Amino acid sequence: MREFTRREMLSAFLGLPVALAACRSGTPPELPEGEIVGASDIIGHKIRDGIRVVPPPDSWERTKVVIVGGGVAGLAAAWRFHKAGFEDFVLLELESAPGGTARSGTSSIVPYPWGAHYIPAPMRDNPWLVTLLGEMGILEGNDAAGEPVVAEQFLCRDPEERIFYKGRWYEGLYLHAGASAEDHAQLDSFHSEINRWVGWRDARGRRAFTIPVAAGSDDAEVTALDRMSMAEWLDRRNLTSPRLRWLVNYACRDDYGMQMEQTSAWAGLFYFASRVTKPGDDARPLITWPEGNGRLVQHLYGQVQSEVRLGAAVSEIIPTNAGGTEGVDVIAVDRDGQAARGFHAERVVFAAPQFLTRYVIRPYRDNPPAHVAEFEYGAWMVANLFLKDRPASRGFPLAWDNVMYESDSLGYVVATHQRGLDRGPTVFTYYYPLCDEDPKEARSKLLATGWRDWADVTLTDLARPHPEIRSLAERLDVMRWGHAMIRPRPGFVWGAARAAAAKPYRGIHFANTDLSGVPLFEEAFYNGIKAAEAVMVLRKS
Ligand SMILES: Cc1cc2nc3c(=O)[nH]c(=O)nc-3n(C[C@H](O)[C@H](O)[C@H](O)COP(=O)(O)OP(=O)(O)OC[C@H]3O[C@@H](n4cnc5c(N)ncnc54)[C@H](O)[C@@H]3O)c2cc1C
């Protein structure tokens, strides 16, 4: 196959005008040092290709429960077991570090995220999350309305967000500069719609949009929103303002890695309405750390570390029924696909993504249930850029989240922001979701693009607001998330597949964030807790 030229490659990711401008000088600029890090696609592909390794008889052990996957969902299940005083479990994680898509990295300057980087302050009706944050010393009591109060040092510092448009930065995410009276009227009308949903209650008093999703309403008026796209929802209300549509599209790209034409209106509205306590309030404030949700991962991991085996990839899960007693055998291999260990367990908490079930659960291999194919995942590239100093900014100063109106990327977050260090070296975490219509194509594009090209895309994009960025960059590492997050396309959140996938199967309880239809820390955490509790109830009965 013909290799793409630099201009074609930049044009594919950043558009032709940016590519033409970048290629004007002829010679491609030098790149800093760097590499592709994590996620292990080699062992992942071996598992997909049906690797079969049988552990020798002396490599089997007995344990009551095996947790598959040490992302937030698996760690939450382990944490819940630990809190209940139940320690007879093993958590198997494929990677050499825990956390899944909420992993973080460390550097001599500051730790930084590789994926998830914030959570909104929880509401009181999310009790386990309130317990976790309380245990971490992040909460300090409740306000007059009984809602948890977050200690100030964990709230995202000001300035939180800024947006780059035509050569200058502006405060916030909505582009007020140059907006017409009609643009503002449509923004107000959008907020009124959101407020209506914030105040909406069903006959049982449940909110339309709440975190976790499971506590929200399944009333027909709410689920009907899942049958249209977010773009269609705006069209039906004549919400045509380009700035408003940009904001809504940005929200879909930011939370789901999808364009608003591809996103369920239920999911689009969920983003705006689930984080607001009551009509007219601002959204709940954001909690963040330099390493993003890696801080939450480290806390959970710290509590359960002795039961966690890293570098252990589950290759096969075999439901058994010896002597009429239900059990589950689990086989794990090391990251080379060589040494294997077996576990005879009573139950399994499957906290890895649903698409993997058809490769590892033995009866699913020959006969995958229809619901598995309905789970689609988007592809993302994340780059961490180590800078010896901050680049200059025209207009509004550097914020935590820095977004470019005219880019297909999501811009960057600044790891030192929470430390209050506004000068000197820092790390920028740059996010690029591949929002193609076909997620398989997006994944091929992501993986076919190597470190050089991703580094070039990142630096060329960031050179728009920061022309001197290349001279400040000391290192640039790249993470390619092939199955980054579940895609809540129309029909998925309230469709049959999600409900079918959540049901236990022959001693296997499912727990990934994908079961909620939306990719959030809180959903992974909730699904992990719920699966652990279901296992504990069954064990007692
Ligand atoms: C780029 C990006 C940015 C994000 N930003 C945010 C954010 O700011 N806030 C937020 O709330 N959410 C965010 N998310 C989503 C968030 O990361 C997830 O919703 C949540 O952390 C998912 O946790 P999980 O445990 O359900 O799944 P995962 O993170 O996918 O974890 C699954 C784990 O299973 C392991 N595994 C897979 N196969 C096997 C196997 N065969 N054997 C053993 N282990 C296996 C994986 O290695 C992984 O560790 C983001 C996601 C991405 C990709």
Coordinates of C-alpha atoms and ligand atoms in Angstrom, one line a residue:
M1 CA 0.0 0.0 0.0
R2 CA 1.2 3.5 -0.8
E3 CA 2.5 5.5 2.2
F4 CA 0.6 8.7 3.0
T5 CA 2.6 11.9 2.5
R6 CA 2.9 14.2 5.6
R7 CA 0.4 16.6 4.0
E8 CA -2.2 13.8 3.5
M9 CA -1.7 12.5 7.0
L10 CA -2.0 16.0 8.6
S11 CA -5.0 16.8 6.3
A12 CA -6.8 13.6 7.4
F13 CA -6.5 14.5 11.1
L14 CA -6.4 18.3 11.1
G15 CA -7.9 19.4 7.8
L16 CA -6.3 20.6 4.6
P17 CA -5.7 24.3 5.4
V18 CA -3.7 23.3 8.6
A19 CA -1.8 20.6 6.6
L20 CA -0.9 23.1 3.8
A21 CA 0.3 25.7 6.2
A22 CA 2.4 23.1 8.1
C23 CA 4.0 21.7 5.0
R24 CA 4.8 25.1 3.4
S25 CA 8.5 25.0 4.5
G26 CA 9.1 21.5 2.9
T27 CA 11.3 19.8 5.5
P28 CA 9.3 18.3 8.4
P29 CA 10.3 19.8 11.7
E30 CA 12.2 17.7 14.2
L31 CA 10.3 15.8 16.9
P32 CA 11.2 15.5 20.6
E33 CA 11.9 12.1 22.1
G34 CA 9.0 9.8 22.9
E35 CA 7.3 6.5 22.3
I36 CA 4.0 4.7 22.2
V37 CA 3.1 3.5 25.7
G38 CA 0.6 0.8 27.0
A39 CA -2.1 -0.6 26.1
S40 CA -1.0 -4.2 25.2
D41 CA -2.6 -4.9 21.9
I42 CA -0.3 -7.9 21.2
I43 CA -1.7 -10.1 24.0
G44 CA -5.2 -8.7 23.3
H45 CA -4.9 -9.8 19.7
K46 CA -3.7 -13.3 20.7
I47 CA -6.8 -13.6 22.9
R48 CA -9.0 -12.5 20.1
D49 CA -7.4 -15.1 17.9
G50 CA -8.4 -17.8 20.3
I51 CA -5.2 -18.5 22.2
R52 CA -5.5 -21.8 24.2
V53 CA -3.1 -22.5 27.0
V54 CA -3.8 -25.2 29.5
P55 CA -2.1 -24.7 32.8
P56 CA -0.2 -27.8 34.2
P57 CA -2.0 -29.5 37.1
D58 CA 0.3 -27.8 39.7
S59 CA -0.6 -24.3 38.4
W60 CA -4.2 -24.3 39.6
E61 CA -5.4 -22.6 42.7
R62 CA -8.8 -22.3 44.5
T63 CA -10.4 -19.0 45.2
K64 CA -14.0 -18.0 45.9
V65 CA -14.1 -15.2 43.3
V66 CA -12.0 -14.1 40.4
I67 CA -12.4 -10.5 39.2
V68 CA -11.4 -10.1 35.5
G69 CA -10.0 -6.6 34.8
G70 CA -8.4 -4.0 37.1
G71 CA -9.9 -0.9 35.7
V72 CA -12.2 1.2 37.9
A73 CA -15.0 -1.4 37.8
G74 CA -12.8 -4.3 38.8
L75 CA -11.1 -2.3 41.5
A76 CA -14.5 -1.1 42.8
A77 CA -15.7 -4.7 43.1
A78 CA -12.5 -5.6 45.0
W79 CA -12.8 -2.5 47.2
R80 CA -16.4 -3.5 48.0
F81 CA -15.4 -7.1 49.0
H82 CA -12.6 -5.7 51.1
K83 CA -15.0 -3.3 52.9
A84 CA -17.3 -6.3 53.6
G85 CA -14.3 -8.2 55.1
F86 CA -14.3 -10.7 52.3
E87 CA -10.8 -11.3 51.0
D88 CA -11.0 -14.7 49.3
F89 CA -10.7 -13.3 45.8
V90 CA -8.1 -12.7 43.1
L91 CA -8.2 -9.8 40.7
L92 CA -6.5 -10.5 37.3
E93 CA -5.3 -7.5 35.2
L94 CA -3.7 -7.8 31.8
E95 CA -1.6 -4.7 32.0
S96 CA 1.4 -4.1 34.3
A97 CA -0.4 -1.2 36.0
P98 CA -4.0 -1.0 37.3
G99 CA -6.6 1.5 36.3
G100 CA -7.6 0.7 32.7
T101 CA -8.6 3.9 30.9
A102 CA -8.3 5.8 34.2
R103 CA -4.5 5.1 34.3
S104 CA -2.0 7.8 35.0
G105 CA 1.8 8.3 34.5
T106 CA 4.5 9.8 36.7
S107 CA 7.3 12.2 35.8
S108 CA 9.8 14.3 37.8
I109 CA 7.6 17.3 37.1
V110 CA 4.1 16.1 37.9
P111 CA 2.0 13.0 37.5
Y112 CA -0.4 13.2 34.6
P113 CA -3.5 11.3 33.2
W114 CA -3.6 8.8 30.4
G115 CA -7.3 8.9 30.0
A116 CA -10.0 9.9 32.5
H117 CA -9.1 13.2 34.3
Y118 CA -12.1 14.4 36.4
I119 CA -15.4 13.6 38.1
P120 CA -18.2 16.0 39.0
A121 CA -18.8 16.3 42.7
P122 CA -21.3 13.5 43.5
M123 CA -24.8 14.1 44.8
R124 CA -25.9 12.5 48.0
D125 CA -28.0 9.8 46.2
N126 CA -24.7 8.2 45.2
P127 CA -23.8 6.7 48.6
W128 CA -20.9 4.5 47.7
L129 CA -19.1 7.2 45.8
V130 CA -19.7 9.5 48.8
T131 CA -18.2 6.8 51.0
L132 CA -15.1 6.5 48.8
L133 CA -14.5 10.2 48.6
G134 CA -15.1 10.5 52.3
E135 CA -12.5 7.8 52.9
M136 CA -10.0 9.7 50.7
G137 CA -10.5 12.9 52.8
I138 CA -12.0 14.7 49.8
L139 CA -15.4 15.6 51.4
E140 CA -16.0 17.9 54.3
G141 CA -19.6 17.4 55.4
N142 CA -22.8 18.4 53.8
D143 CA -24.4 21.7 52.8
A144 CA -27.7 23.0 54.0
A145 CA -29.5 20.9 51.4
G146 CA -27.7 17.8 52.5
E147 CA -25.4 17.6 49.4
P148 CA -21.8 16.6 50.0
V149 CA -19.3 19.4 50.1
V150 CA -15.9 18.9 48.4
A151 CA -12.8 20.3 50.2
E152 CA -11.6 23.3 48.2
Q153 CA -8.2 22.0 47.2
F154 CA -9.8 19.1 45.2
L155 CA -12.1 21.4 43.2
C156 CA -10.8 22.4 39.8
R157 CA -9.0 25.7 40.3
D158 CA -9.9 28.8 38.3
P159 CA -9.6 29.4 35.4
E160 CA -11.3 26.1 34.5
E161 CA -11.7 26.4 30.7
R162 CA -10.8 28.6 27.8
I163 CA -11.4 28.4 24.1
F164 CA -9.1 29.4 21.1
Y165 CA -10.8 31.0 18.2
K166 CA -9.2 32.9 15.3
G167 CA -5.9 33.7 16.9
R168 CA -6.9 34.4 20.5
W169 CA -8.1 32.7 23.7
Y170 CA -11.5 33.5 25.4
E171 CA -12.8 32.5 28.8
G172 CA -15.2 29.5 29.1
L173 CA -16.3 26.9 26.6
Y174 CA -19.2 28.8 24.9
L175 CA -17.8 31.3 22.4
H176 CA -19.5 34.5 23.6
A177 CA -17.2 36.8 21.6
G178 CA -19.0 37.9 18.4
A179 CA -22.3 36.0 19.4
S180 CA -25.5 37.6 18.1
A181 CA -28.6 38.3 20.1
E182 CA -30.1 35.3 18.3
D183 CA -27.2 33.1 19.4
H184 CA -27.7 34.1 23.0
A185 CA -31.5 33.6 22.8
Q186 CA -30.9 30.1 21.5
L187 CA -28.4 29.4 24.3
D188 CA -31.0 30.5 26.8
S189 CA -33.6 28.4 25.2
F190 CA -31.3 25.4 25.3
H191 CA -30.6 26.0 29.0
S192 CA -34.4 26.2 29.7
E193 CA -34.8 22.8 28.1
I194 CA -32.0 21.4 30.2
N195 CA -33.6 23.0 33.3
R196 CA -36.9 21.4 32.5
W197 CA -35.2 18.0 32.4
V198 CA -33.3 18.7 35.7
G199 CA -36.6 19.4 37.4
W200 CA -38.5 16.5 35.7
R201 CA -39.6 13.6 37.9
D202 CA -41.5 10.4 37.0
A203 CA -44.4 9.0 38.8
R204 CA -42.0 7.3 41.2
G205 CA -40.1 10.6 41.9
R206 CA -37.0 9.6 39.9
R207 CA -35.0 12.1 37.9
A208 CA -34.7 11.7 34.2
F209 CA -30.9 11.9 34.2
T210 CA -28.9 10.9 37.2
I211 CA -25.5 9.4 38.1
P212 CA -25.6 6.4 38.3
V213 CA -27.8 5.9 35.2
A214 CA -29.5 2.9 37.0
A215 CA -31.1 5.3 39.5
G216 CA -32.8 7.4 36.8
S217 CA -36.2 7.1 35.2
D218 CA -37.1 4.6 32.5
D219 CA -40.3 6.5 31.7
A220 CA -41.4 6.4 28.1
E221 CA -40.9 10.2 27.8
V222 CA -37.2 9.7 28.8
T223 CA -36.5 6.6 26.8
A224 CA -38.0 8.2 23.6
L225 CA -35.0 10.5 23.6
D226 CA -32.8 7.5 22.9
R227 CA -34.5 6.9 19.6
M228 CA -33.1 10.1 18.0
S229 CA -29.7 11.7 17.6
M230 CA -28.7 14.7 19.6
A231 CA -28.5 16.7 16.3
E232 CA -32.1 15.7 15.5
W233 CA -33.2 16.8 18.9
L234 CA -31.6 20.3 18.2
D235 CA -33.2 20.4 14.7
R236 CA -36.6 19.6 16.1
R237 CA -36.3 22.7 18.3
N238 CA -34.9 24.9 15.6
L239 CA -31.8 25.3 17.6
T240 CA -29.6 26.3 14.6
S241 CA -27.0 28.7 16.3
P242 CA -23.6 27.4 15.1
R243 CA -22.0 28.3 18.5
L244 CA -24.7 26.4 20.4
R245 CA -24.3 23.4 18.0
W246 CA -20.6 23.6 18.4
L247 CA -20.9 23.4 22.2
V248 CA -23.3 20.5 22.1
N249 CA -21.1 18.7 19.5
Y250 CA -18.1 19.3 21.7
A251 CA -19.9 17.8 24.7
C252 CA -20.6 14.6 22.6
R253 CA -17.0 14.4 21.4
D254 CA -15.6 15.1 24.9
D255 CA -17.7 12.6 26.8
Y256 CA -18.4 9.9 24.2
G257 CA -15.9 10.5 21.3
M258 CA -18.8 10.9 18.9
Q259 CA -20.3 13.6 16.7
M260 CA -23.8 14.8 17.8
E261 CA -25.2 13.2 14.7
Q262 CA -24.0 9.8 16.0
T263 CA -25.0 10.3 19.6
S264 CA -28.3 9.3 21.2
A265 CA -30.2 12.5 22.3
W266 CA -30.6 10.7 25.7
A267 CA -26.8 10.6 26.1
G268 CA -26.4 14.2 24.8
L269 CA -28.9 15.5 27.4
F270 CA -27.5 13.3 30.1
Y271 CA -24.2 15.2 29.8
F272 CA -25.8 18.5 30.6
A273 CA -28.7 17.5 33.0
S274 CA -27.2 14.8 35.2
R275 CA -24.7 17.1 36.8
V276 CA -27.1 19.8 37.9
T277 CA -28.8 19.4 41.3
K278 CA -31.9 21.6 40.8
P279 CA -33.2 23.8 38.0
G280 CA -31.3 27.1 37.7
D281 CA -28.2 25.8 39.6
D282 CA -24.8 25.6 38.0
A283 CA -23.5 22.1 37.2
R284 CA -21.8 20.3 40.1
P285 CA -18.2 21.5 40.5
L286 CA -15.4 19.3 39.1
I287 CA -13.0 17.3 41.2
T288 CA -9.6 16.7 39.7
W289 CA -6.0 16.0 40.5
P290 CA -2.7 16.4 38.4
E291 CA -3.0 12.7 37.5
G292 CA -6.7 12.9 36.9
N293 CA -8.7 9.8 38.0
G294 CA -5.4 8.0 38.4
R295 CA -5.7 9.4 42.0
L296 CA -8.9 7.4 42.6
V297 CA -7.3 4.4 41.0
Q298 CA -4.3 4.5 43.3
H299 CA -6.5 4.8 46.4
L300 CA -8.7 1.8 45.4
Y301 CA -5.6 -0.2 44.4
G302 CA -3.9 0.6 47.7
Q303 CA -6.7 -1.0 49.6
V304 CA -6.8 -4.3 47.6
Q305 CA -3.3 -4.6 46.2
S306 CA -2.5 -7.9 47.9
E307 CA -5.2 -9.6 46.0
V308 CA -4.3 -8.1 42.6
R309 CA -2.2 -9.9 40.0
L310 CA -0.9 -7.6 37.3
G311 CA 0.3 -8.8 33.9
A312 CA -2.2 -11.6 34.0
A313 CA -4.4 -11.8 30.9
V314 CA -7.5 -13.9 31.2
S315 CA -7.6 -16.1 28.1
E316 CA -10.5 -18.4 29.0
I317 CA -13.5 -18.6 31.4
I318 CA -15.2 -21.9 31.6
P319 CA -18.4 -22.4 33.5
T320 CA -18.5 -25.8 35.2
N321 CA -21.0 -27.9 37.0
A322 CA -19.1 -30.7 38.8
G323 CA -21.4 -32.9 40.8
G324 CA -24.3 -30.4 40.2
T325 CA -22.4 -27.5 41.8
E326 CA -22.0 -24.4 39.7
G327 CA -18.4 -23.1 39.5
V328 CA -16.2 -21.2 37.0
D329 CA -12.7 -22.1 35.9
V330 CA -10.5 -19.2 34.8
I331 CA -7.2 -19.4 32.9
A332 CA -4.8 -16.5 32.7
V333 CA -1.6 -16.2 30.7
D334 CA 1.3 -13.8 31.1
R335 CA 1.7 -10.9 28.6
D336 CA 3.8 -13.1 26.3
G337 CA 0.9 -15.5 26.1
Q338 CA 3.2 -18.2 27.7
A339 CA 3.0 -19.2 31.3
A340 CA -0.5 -20.0 32.3
R341 CA -2.3 -20.3 35.7
G342 CA -5.7 -21.7 36.5
F343 CA -8.2 -20.7 39.1
H344 CA -11.2 -22.9 40.3
A345 CA -13.7 -20.2 41.5
E346 CA -17.3 -20.2 42.6
R347 CA -18.0 -16.9 40.8
V348 CA -16.5 -14.5 38.4
V349 CA -16.9 -10.7 38.3
F350 CA -16.2 -9.8 34.6
A351 CA -15.1 -6.2 34.7
A352 CA -13.4 -6.1 31.3
P353 CA -15.3 -4.6 28.4
Q354 CA -18.3 -6.7 27.0
F355 CA -16.8 -7.1 23.5
L356 CA -14.2 -9.5 25.0
T357 CA -16.7 -11.9 26.3
R358 CA -17.0 -13.6 22.9
Y359 CA -13.3 -14.4 22.9
V360 CA -12.9 -15.6 26.5
I361 CA -16.1 -17.1 27.8
R362 CA -16.0 -20.6 26.4
P363 CA -19.7 -21.1 25.4
Y364 CA -19.8 -17.6 23.9
R365 CA -16.9 -18.5 21.5
D366 CA -19.0 -20.9 19.4
N367 CA -22.2 -19.2 20.1
P368 CA -21.9 -15.5 21.0
P369 CA -25.2 -14.1 22.3
A370 CA -26.7 -11.4 20.0
H371 CA -26.2 -8.6 22.5
V372 CA -22.4 -8.7 22.4
A373 CA -22.2 -7.4 18.8
E374 CA -24.3 -4.4 19.8
F375 CA -21.5 -3.0 22.1
E376 CA -19.5 -0.6 20.0
Y377 CA -16.4 1.2 21.2
G378 CA -14.7 4.4 20.0
A379 CA -11.0 4.9 19.4
W380 CA -8.9 7.7 21.0
M381 CA -5.3 8.9 20.9
V382 CA -3.9 10.6 24.0
A383 CA -0.5 12.3 24.0
N384 CA 1.4 13.5 27.0
L385 CA 3.7 16.4 26.1
F386 CA 6.5 17.3 28.5
L387 CA 7.3 21.0 28.3
K388 CA 10.3 22.9 29.7
D389 CA 8.2 26.0 30.0
R390 CA 4.7 27.3 29.3
P391 CA 3.9 28.6 25.9
A392 CA 2.7 32.2 25.6
S393 CA -1.1 32.9 25.2
R394 CA -2.9 35.6 23.3
G395 CA -6.0 36.6 25.2
F396 CA -7.3 34.7 28.2
P397 CA -4.6 33.0 30.2
L398 CA -3.8 29.2 30.5
A399 CA -6.6 27.3 32.1
W400 CA -7.0 23.6 33.2
D401 CA -8.9 22.7 30.0
N402 CA -7.9 24.4 26.8
V403 CA -10.0 23.8 23.8
M404 CA -9.7 24.9 20.2
Y405 CA -12.9 25.8 18.4
E406 CA -11.5 25.0 14.9
S407 CA -9.9 21.6 15.7
D408 CA -11.1 18.0 15.6
S409 CA -9.1 17.4 18.8
L410 CA -10.4 18.3 22.2
G411 CA -7.3 20.4 23.1
Y412 CA -5.4 19.7 26.3
V413 CA -5.5 19.7 30.1
V414 CA -2.6 21.0 32.1
A415 CA -1.3 18.6 34.8
T416 CA 0.3 21.3 37.0
H417 CA -2.9 23.4 37.1
Q418 CA -4.1 21.8 40.4
R419 CA -0.7 22.4 42.0
G420 CA -1.1 26.1 41.6
L421 CA 2.2 26.2 39.6
D422 CA 1.7 28.8 36.9
R423 CA 5.3 29.0 35.6
G424 CA 8.0 26.6 34.6
P425 CA 7.9 23.0 33.3
T426 CA 4.6 21.2 32.9
V427 CA 2.8 18.4 31.1
F428 CA 0.0 18.9 28.6
T429 CA -2.4 16.0 28.1
Y430 CA -3.8 16.2 24.5
Y431 CA -6.9 14.3 23.5
Y432 CA -7.9 13.3 20.0
P433 CA -11.1 11.2 19.6
L434 CA -11.5 9.4 16.2
C435 CA -15.2 10.1 15.6
D436 CA -15.6 8.2 12.3
E437 CA -19.0 6.7 11.6
D438 CA -17.5 3.2 11.6
P439 CA -15.6 2.4 14.8
K440 CA -13.7 -0.4 13.2
E441 CA -12.3 2.0 10.6
A442 CA -11.4 4.5 13.3
R443 CA -9.5 1.7 15.2
S444 CA -7.6 0.7 12.1
K445 CA -6.7 4.4 11.4
L446 CA -5.6 4.8 15.1
L447 CA -3.4 1.7 15.0
A448 CA -2.0 2.3 11.5
T449 CA -0.7 5.7 12.6
G450 CA 2.6 5.4 14.4
W451 CA 4.3 7.5 17.0
R452 CA 6.0 9.9 14.5
D453 CA 2.7 10.8 12.9
W454 CA 0.7 11.1 16.1
A455 CA 3.5 13.3 17.6
D456 CA 3.4 15.5 14.4
V457 CA -0.4 15.8 14.5
T458 CA -0.3 16.8 18.2
L459 CA 2.4 19.4 17.7
T460 CA 1.0 20.8 14.5
D461 CA -2.4 21.2 16.1
L462 CA -1.0 22.8 19.2
A463 CA 1.2 25.1 17.1
R464 CA -2.0 27.0 16.1
P465 CA -2.4 28.7 19.5
H466 CA 1.2 28.2 20.5
P467 CA 3.6 28.7 17.5
E468 CA 6.7 28.1 19.8
I469 CA 5.4 24.7 21.1
R470 CA 8.0 22.6 19.3
S471 CA 10.9 24.5 20.9
L472 CA 9.5 23.9 24.4
A473 CA 8.7 20.2 23.9
E474 CA 11.2 17.8 25.6
R475 CA 9.3 14.6 25.2
L476 CA 6.0 13.4 23.8
D477 CA 4.5 10.0 24.6
V478 CA 1.4 8.5 22.9
M479 CA -1.3 6.1 24.1
R480 CA -3.6 4.5 21.4
W481 CA -6.8 3.4 23.0
G482 CA -8.4 1.0 20.5
H483 CA -11.5 0.3 22.5
A484 CA -11.5 3.5 24.5
M485 CA -15.1 3.9 25.4
I486 CA -18.6 2.6 24.8
R487 CA -20.5 4.5 22.1
P488 CA -24.1 5.6 23.2
R489 CA -25.5 5.7 19.7
P490 CA -29.3 6.0 19.2
G491 CA -31.1 3.0 20.5
F492 CA -28.3 1.6 22.6
V493 CA -28.8 3.0 26.0
W494 CA -32.4 1.9 26.3
G495 CA -32.2 -1.0 23.9
A496 CA -32.4 -4.7 24.7
A497 CA -28.7 -5.4 24.4
R498 CA -27.6 -3.5 27.4
A499 CA -30.2 -5.1 29.6
A500 CA -29.3 -8.6 28.3
A501 CA -25.6 -8.0 28.9
A502 CA -26.2 -7.0 32.5
K503 CA -27.7 -10.4 33.5
P504 CA -25.3 -12.9 35.1
Y505 CA -24.4 -15.9 33.0
R506 CA -23.6 -19.3 34.7
G507 CA -21.7 -17.8 37.7
I508 CA -20.3 -14.8 35.8
H509 CA -21.4 -11.3 36.9
F510 CA -20.7 -8.4 34.5
A511 CA -19.5 -5.1 35.7
N512 CA -17.8 -2.8 33.2
T513 CA -18.8 0.9 32.6
D514 CA -20.1 -0.2 29.2
L515 CA -23.1 -1.8 30.9
S516 CA -24.4 1.7 31.7
G517 CA -24.2 2.8 28.0
V518 CA -22.0 5.8 29.0
P519 CA -18.3 5.8 29.8
L520 CA -17.9 7.4 33.3
F521 CA -15.9 6.7 36.4
E522 CA -19.1 6.7 38.4
E523 CA -20.7 4.1 36.2
A524 CA -17.7 1.8 36.3
F525 CA -17.6 2.2 40.1
Y526 CA -21.3 1.6 40.5
N527 CA -21.3 -1.5 38.2
G528 CA -18.3 -2.9 40.1
I529 CA -20.0 -2.4 43.5
K530 CA -23.3 -3.9 42.3
A531 CA -21.6 -7.0 40.9
A532 CA -19.7 -7.5 44.1
E533 CA -22.8 -7.2 46.2
A534 CA -24.7 -9.6 44.0
V535 CA -21.9 -12.2 44.5
M536 CA -21.9 -11.7 48.2
V537 CA -25.7 -12.1 48.5
L538 CA -25.5 -15.3 46.5
R539 CA -22.7 -16.6 48.6
K540 CA -24.7 -16.0 51.8
S541 CA -27.9 -17.7 50.4
Ligands
LIG1 C1 -9.3 9.1 26.7 C2 -10.3 8.9 27.8 C3 -10.7 10.0 28.6 C4 -11.7 9.8 29.6 N1 -12.1 10.8 30.5 C5 -12.9 10.5 31.5 C6 -13.1 11.5 32.5 O1 -12.5 12.6 32.5 N2 -14.0 11.2 33.5 C7 -14.6 10.0 33.6 O2 -15.4 9.8 34.5 N3 -14.4 9.1 32.6 C8 -13.6 9.3 31.6 N4 -13.3 8.3 30.7 C9 -14.0 7.0 30.9 C10 -13.4 6.2 32.0 O3 -12.1 6.0 31.9 C11 -14.1 4.9 32.1 O4 -15.5 5.0 32.1 C12 -13.8 4.1 33.4 O5 -12.6 4.4 34.0 C13 -13.9 2.6 32.8 O6 -13.5 1.7 33.8 P1 -13.8 0.2 33.6 O7 -13.2 -0.5 34.7 O8 -15.3 0.0 33.4 O9 -13.1 -0.2 32.1 P2 -11.6 -0.1 31.6 O10 -11.0 1.1 32.0 O11 -11.7 -0.4 30.2 O12 -10.9 -1.3 32.4 C14 -11.0 -2.6 31.9 C15 -9.7 -3.3 32.4 O13 -9.8 -4.7 32.0 C16 -8.5 -5.1 31.6 N5 -8.6 -6.2 30.7 C17 -9.0 -6.3 29.5 N6 -8.9 -7.5 29.0 C18 -8.4 -8.3 30.0 C19 -8.1 -9.7 30.1 N7 -8.3 -10.5 29.1 N8 -7.7 -10.1 31.3 C20 -7.5 -9.3 32.3 N9 -7.7 -8.0 32.3 C21 -8.2 -7.5 31.1 C22 -7.9 -3.8 30.9 O14 -6.5 -3.9 30.8 C23 -8.4 -2.8 31.8 O15 -7.5 -2.5 32.9 C24 -12.3 8.5 29.7 C25 -11.9 7.4 28.9 C26 -10.9 7.6 28.0 C27 -10.4 6.5 27.1

